[in-house]
Coordinates of N, CA, C and O in Angstrom, one line a residue:
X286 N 42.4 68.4 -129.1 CA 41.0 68.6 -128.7 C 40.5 67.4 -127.8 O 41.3 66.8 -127.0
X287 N 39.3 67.1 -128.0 CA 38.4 66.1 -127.2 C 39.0 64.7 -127.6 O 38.9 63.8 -126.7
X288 N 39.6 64.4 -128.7 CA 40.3 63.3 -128.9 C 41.4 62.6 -128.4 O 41.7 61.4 -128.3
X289 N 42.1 64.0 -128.2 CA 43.7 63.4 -127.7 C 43.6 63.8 -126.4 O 44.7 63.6 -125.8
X290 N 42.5 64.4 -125.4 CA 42.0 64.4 -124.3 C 41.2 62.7 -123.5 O 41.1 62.4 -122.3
X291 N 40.8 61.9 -125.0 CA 40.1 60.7 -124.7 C 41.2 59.8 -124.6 O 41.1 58.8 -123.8
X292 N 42.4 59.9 -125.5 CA 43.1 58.7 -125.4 C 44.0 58.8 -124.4 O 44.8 57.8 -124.5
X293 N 44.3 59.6 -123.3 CA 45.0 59.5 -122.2 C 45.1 58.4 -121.3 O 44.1 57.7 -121.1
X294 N 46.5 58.0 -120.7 CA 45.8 56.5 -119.5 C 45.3 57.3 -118.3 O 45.8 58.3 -117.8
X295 N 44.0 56.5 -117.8 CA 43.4 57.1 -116.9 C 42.4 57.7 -117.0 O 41.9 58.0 -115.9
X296 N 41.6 58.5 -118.7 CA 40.9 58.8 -118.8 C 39.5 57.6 -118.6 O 39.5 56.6 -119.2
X297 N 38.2 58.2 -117.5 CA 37.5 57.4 -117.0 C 36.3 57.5 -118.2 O 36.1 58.5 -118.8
X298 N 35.4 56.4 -118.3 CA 34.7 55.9 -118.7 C 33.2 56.2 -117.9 O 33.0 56.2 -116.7
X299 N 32.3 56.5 -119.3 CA 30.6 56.3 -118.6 C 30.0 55.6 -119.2 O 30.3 55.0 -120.3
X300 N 28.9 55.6 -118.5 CA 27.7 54.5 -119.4 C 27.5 53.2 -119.6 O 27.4 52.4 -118.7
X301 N 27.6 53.0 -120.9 CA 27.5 51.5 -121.5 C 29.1 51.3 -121.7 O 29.4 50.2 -121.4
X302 N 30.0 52.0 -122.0 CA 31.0 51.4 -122.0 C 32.0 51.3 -120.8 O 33.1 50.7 -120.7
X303 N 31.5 51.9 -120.0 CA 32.4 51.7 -118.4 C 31.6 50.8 -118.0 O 32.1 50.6 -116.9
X304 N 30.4 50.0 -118.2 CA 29.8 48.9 -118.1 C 30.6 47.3 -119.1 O 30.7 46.2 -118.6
X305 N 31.1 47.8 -120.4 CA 31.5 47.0 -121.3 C 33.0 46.6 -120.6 O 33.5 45.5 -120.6
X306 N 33.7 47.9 -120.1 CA 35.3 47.5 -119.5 C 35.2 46.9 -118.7 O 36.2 46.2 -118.5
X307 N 34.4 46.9 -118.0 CA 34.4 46.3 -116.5 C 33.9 44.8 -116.5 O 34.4 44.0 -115.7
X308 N 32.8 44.5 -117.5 CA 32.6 43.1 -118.0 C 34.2 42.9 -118.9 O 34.7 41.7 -118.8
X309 N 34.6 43.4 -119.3 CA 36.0 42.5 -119.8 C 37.5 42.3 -118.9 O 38.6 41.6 -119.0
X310 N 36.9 43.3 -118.0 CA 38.4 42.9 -116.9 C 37.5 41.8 -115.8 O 38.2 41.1 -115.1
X311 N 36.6 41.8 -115.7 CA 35.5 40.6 -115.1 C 35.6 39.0 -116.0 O 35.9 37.9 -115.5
X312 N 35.4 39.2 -117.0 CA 35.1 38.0 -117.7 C 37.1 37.3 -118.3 O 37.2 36.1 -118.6
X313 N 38.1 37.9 -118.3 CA 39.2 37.8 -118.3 C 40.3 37.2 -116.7 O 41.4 36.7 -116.5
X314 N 39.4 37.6 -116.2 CA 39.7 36.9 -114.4 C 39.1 35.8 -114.4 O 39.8 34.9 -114.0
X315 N 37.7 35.4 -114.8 CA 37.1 34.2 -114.7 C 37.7 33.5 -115.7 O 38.3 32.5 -115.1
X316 N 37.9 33.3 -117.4 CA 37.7 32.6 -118.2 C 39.3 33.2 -118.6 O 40.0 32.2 -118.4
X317 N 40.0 34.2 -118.9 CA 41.0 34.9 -120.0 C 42.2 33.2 -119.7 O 42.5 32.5 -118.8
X318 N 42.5 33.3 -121.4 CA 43.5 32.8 -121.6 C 44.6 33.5 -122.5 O 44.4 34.5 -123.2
X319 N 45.8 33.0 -122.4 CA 47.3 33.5 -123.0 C 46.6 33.1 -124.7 O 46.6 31.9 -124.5
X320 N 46.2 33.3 -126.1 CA 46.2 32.6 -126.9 C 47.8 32.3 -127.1 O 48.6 32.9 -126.4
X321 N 48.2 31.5 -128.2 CA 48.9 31.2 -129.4 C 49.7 32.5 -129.6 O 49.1 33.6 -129.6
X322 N 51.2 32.5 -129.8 CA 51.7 33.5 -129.9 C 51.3 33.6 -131.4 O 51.0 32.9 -132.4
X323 N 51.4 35.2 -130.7 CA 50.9 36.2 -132.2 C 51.7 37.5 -131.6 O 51.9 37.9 -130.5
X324 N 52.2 38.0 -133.5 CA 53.1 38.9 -133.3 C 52.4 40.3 -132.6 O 52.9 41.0 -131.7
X325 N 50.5 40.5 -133.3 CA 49.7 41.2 -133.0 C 49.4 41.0 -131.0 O 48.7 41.9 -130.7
X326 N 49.6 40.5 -130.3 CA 49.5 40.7 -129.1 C 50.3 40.4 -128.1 O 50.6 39.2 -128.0
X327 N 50.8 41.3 -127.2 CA 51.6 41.0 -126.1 C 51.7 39.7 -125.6 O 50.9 38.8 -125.4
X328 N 53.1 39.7 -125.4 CA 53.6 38.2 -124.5 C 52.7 38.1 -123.2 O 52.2 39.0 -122.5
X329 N 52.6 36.8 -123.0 CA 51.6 36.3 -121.9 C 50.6 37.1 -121.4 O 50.5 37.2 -120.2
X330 N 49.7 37.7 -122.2 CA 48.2 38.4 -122.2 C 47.7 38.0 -122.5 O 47.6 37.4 -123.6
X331 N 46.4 38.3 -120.8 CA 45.4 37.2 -120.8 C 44.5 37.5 -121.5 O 44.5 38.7 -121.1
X332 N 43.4 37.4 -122.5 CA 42.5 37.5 -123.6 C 41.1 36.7 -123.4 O 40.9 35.7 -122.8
X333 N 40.1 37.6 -124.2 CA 38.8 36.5 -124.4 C 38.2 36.9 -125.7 O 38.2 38.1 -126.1
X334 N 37.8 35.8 -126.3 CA 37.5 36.3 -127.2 C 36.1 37.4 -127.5 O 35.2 37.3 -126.6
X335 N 36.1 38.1 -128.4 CA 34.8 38.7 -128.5 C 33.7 38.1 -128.1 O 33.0 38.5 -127.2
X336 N 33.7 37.1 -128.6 CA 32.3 36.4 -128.4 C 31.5 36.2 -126.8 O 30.4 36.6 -126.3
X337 N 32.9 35.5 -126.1 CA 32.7 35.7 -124.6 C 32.9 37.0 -123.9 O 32.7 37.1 -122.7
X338 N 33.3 38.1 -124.8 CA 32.9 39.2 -123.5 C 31.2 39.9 -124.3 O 30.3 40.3 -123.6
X339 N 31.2 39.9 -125.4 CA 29.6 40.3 -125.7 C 28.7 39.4 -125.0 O 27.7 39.9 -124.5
X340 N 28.7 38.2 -124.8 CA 28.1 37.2 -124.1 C 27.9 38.1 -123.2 O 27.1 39.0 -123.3
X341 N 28.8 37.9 -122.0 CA 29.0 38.2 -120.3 C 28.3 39.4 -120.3 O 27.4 39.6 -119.5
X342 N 28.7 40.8 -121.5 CA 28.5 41.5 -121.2 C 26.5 42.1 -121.3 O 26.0 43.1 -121.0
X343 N 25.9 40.9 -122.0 CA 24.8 40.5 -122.3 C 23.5 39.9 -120.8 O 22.3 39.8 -120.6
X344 N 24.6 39.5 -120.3 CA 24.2 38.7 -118.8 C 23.9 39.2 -117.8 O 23.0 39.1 -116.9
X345 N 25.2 40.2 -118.2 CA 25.9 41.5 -117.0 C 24.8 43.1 -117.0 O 24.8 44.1 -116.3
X346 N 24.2 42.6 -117.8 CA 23.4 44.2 -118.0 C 23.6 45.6 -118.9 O 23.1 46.7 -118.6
X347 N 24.2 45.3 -119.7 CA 24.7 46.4 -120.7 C 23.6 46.5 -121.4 O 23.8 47.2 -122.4
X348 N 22.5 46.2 -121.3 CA 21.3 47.1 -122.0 C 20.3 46.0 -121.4 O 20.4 44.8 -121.2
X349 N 19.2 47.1 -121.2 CA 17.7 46.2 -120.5 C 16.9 46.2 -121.3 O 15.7 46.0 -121.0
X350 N 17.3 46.5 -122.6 CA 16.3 46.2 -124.0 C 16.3 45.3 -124.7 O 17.1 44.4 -124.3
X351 N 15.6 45.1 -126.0 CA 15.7 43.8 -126.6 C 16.9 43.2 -127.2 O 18.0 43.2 -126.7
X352 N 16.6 42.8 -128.2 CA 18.0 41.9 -129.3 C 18.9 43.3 -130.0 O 20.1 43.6 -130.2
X353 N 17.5 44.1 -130.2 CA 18.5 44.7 -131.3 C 19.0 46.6 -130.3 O 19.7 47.4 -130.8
X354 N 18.2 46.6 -128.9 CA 18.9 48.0 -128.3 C 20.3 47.3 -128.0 O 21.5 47.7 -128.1
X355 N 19.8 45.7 -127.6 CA 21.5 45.1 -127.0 C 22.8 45.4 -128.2 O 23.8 46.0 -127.9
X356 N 22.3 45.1 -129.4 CA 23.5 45.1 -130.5 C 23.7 46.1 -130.7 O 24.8 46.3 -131.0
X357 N 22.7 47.5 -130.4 CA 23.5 48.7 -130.8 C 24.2 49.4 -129.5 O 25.2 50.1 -129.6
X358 N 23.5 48.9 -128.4 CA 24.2 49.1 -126.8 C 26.2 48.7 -127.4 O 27.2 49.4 -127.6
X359 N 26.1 47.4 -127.5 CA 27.4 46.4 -128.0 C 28.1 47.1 -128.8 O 29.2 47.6 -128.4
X360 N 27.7 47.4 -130.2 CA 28.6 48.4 -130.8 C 28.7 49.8 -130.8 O 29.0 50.4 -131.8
X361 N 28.4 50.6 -129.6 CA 28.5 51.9 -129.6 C 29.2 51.4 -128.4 O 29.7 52.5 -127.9
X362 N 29.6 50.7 -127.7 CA 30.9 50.6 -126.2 C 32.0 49.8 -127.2 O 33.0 50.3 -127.5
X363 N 31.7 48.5 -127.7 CA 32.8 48.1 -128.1 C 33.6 49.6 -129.1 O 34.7 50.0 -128.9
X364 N 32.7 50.0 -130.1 CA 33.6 50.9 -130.9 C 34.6 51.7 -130.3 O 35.9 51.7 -130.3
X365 N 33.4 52.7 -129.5 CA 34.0 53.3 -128.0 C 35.5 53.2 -127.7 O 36.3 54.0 -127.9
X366 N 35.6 51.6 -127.1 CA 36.4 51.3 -126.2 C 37.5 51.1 -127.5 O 38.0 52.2 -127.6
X367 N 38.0 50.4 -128.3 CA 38.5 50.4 -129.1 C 39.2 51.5 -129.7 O 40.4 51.6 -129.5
X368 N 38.4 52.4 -130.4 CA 38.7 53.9 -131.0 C 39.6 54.4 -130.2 O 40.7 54.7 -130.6
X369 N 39.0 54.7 -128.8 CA 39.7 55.5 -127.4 C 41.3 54.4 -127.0 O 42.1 54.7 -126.2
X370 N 41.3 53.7 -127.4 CA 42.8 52.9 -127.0 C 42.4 52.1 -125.4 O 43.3 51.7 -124.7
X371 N 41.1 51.9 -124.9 CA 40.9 51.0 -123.8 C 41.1 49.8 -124.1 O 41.4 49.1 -123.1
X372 N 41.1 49.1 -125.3 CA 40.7 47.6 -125.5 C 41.3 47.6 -126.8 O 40.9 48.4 -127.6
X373 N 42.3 46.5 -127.0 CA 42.7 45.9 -128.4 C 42.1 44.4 -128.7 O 41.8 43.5 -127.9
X374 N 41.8 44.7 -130.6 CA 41.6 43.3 -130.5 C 42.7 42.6 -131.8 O 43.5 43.2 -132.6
X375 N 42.5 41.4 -131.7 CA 43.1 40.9 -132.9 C 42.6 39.6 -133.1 O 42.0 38.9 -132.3
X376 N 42.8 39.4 -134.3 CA 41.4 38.4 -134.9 C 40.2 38.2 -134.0 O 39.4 39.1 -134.0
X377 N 40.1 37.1 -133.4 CA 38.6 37.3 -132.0 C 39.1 37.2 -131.0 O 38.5 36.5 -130.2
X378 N 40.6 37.7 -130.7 CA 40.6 38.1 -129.2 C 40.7 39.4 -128.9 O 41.0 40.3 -129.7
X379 N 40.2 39.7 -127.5 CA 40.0 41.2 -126.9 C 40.9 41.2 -125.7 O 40.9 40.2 -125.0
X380 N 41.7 42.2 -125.3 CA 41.9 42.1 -124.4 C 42.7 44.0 -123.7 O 43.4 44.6 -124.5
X381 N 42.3 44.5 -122.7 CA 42.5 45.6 -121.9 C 44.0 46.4 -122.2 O 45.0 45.8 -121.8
X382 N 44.1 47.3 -122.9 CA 45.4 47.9 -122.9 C 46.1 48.2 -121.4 O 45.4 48.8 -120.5
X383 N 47.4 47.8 -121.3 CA 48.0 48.2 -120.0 C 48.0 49.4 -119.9 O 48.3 50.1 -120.9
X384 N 47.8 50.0 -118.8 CA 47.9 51.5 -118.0 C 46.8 52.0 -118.1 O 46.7 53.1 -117.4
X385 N 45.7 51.7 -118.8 CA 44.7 52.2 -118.8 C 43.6 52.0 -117.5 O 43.6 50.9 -117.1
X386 N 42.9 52.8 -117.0 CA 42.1 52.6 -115.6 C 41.0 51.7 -116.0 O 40.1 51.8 -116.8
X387 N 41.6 50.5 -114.7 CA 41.0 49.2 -114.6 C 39.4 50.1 -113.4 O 39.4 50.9 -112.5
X388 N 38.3 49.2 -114.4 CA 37.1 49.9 -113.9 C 36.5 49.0 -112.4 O 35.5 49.4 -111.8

């Protein structure tokens, strides 16, 4: 159904969360680093942590409401993006699954 229709590569993105991907392939060009090998993430992938893409994505315009439309703006794209297989994280790094459409 609509699920295994979402997790395809190449399935495109609206809203706040095609707003959230695009701050994280943005904020990973400016700032991403390789962390510390970890078995949980690909060899030489570039990463930011949560903190810096909710930041950026804070800056960037992912909601023009207060503290708390921002936090639910934040966790209805991050879940989103996560759930759907756009974005892995591991401990507080984030970083873009390959093949998936760069926004």
């Amino acid at each position: 159904g609509a699920a295994a229709k979402a997790s395809k590569p190449g399935k495109s993105l609206s809203g706040q969360a095609r707003i959230a991907m695009r701050v994280l392939h943005e904020v990973i060009d400016e700032a991403g680093l390789v962390p510390s090998t970890s078995p949980h993430i690909p060899a030489n992938t570039r990463c930011v942590t949560i903190n810096q893409w909710r930041e950026h994505a804070r800056s960037r315009g992912l909601s023009d409401g207060d503290t708390d439309a921002f936090r639910k703006a934040w966790k209805r794209s991050f879940d989103k993006l996560v759930a759907e297989g756009f974005v892995a994280v591991c401990n507080d790094w984030a970083w873009p699954i390959a093949g998936k459409e760069r926004l």
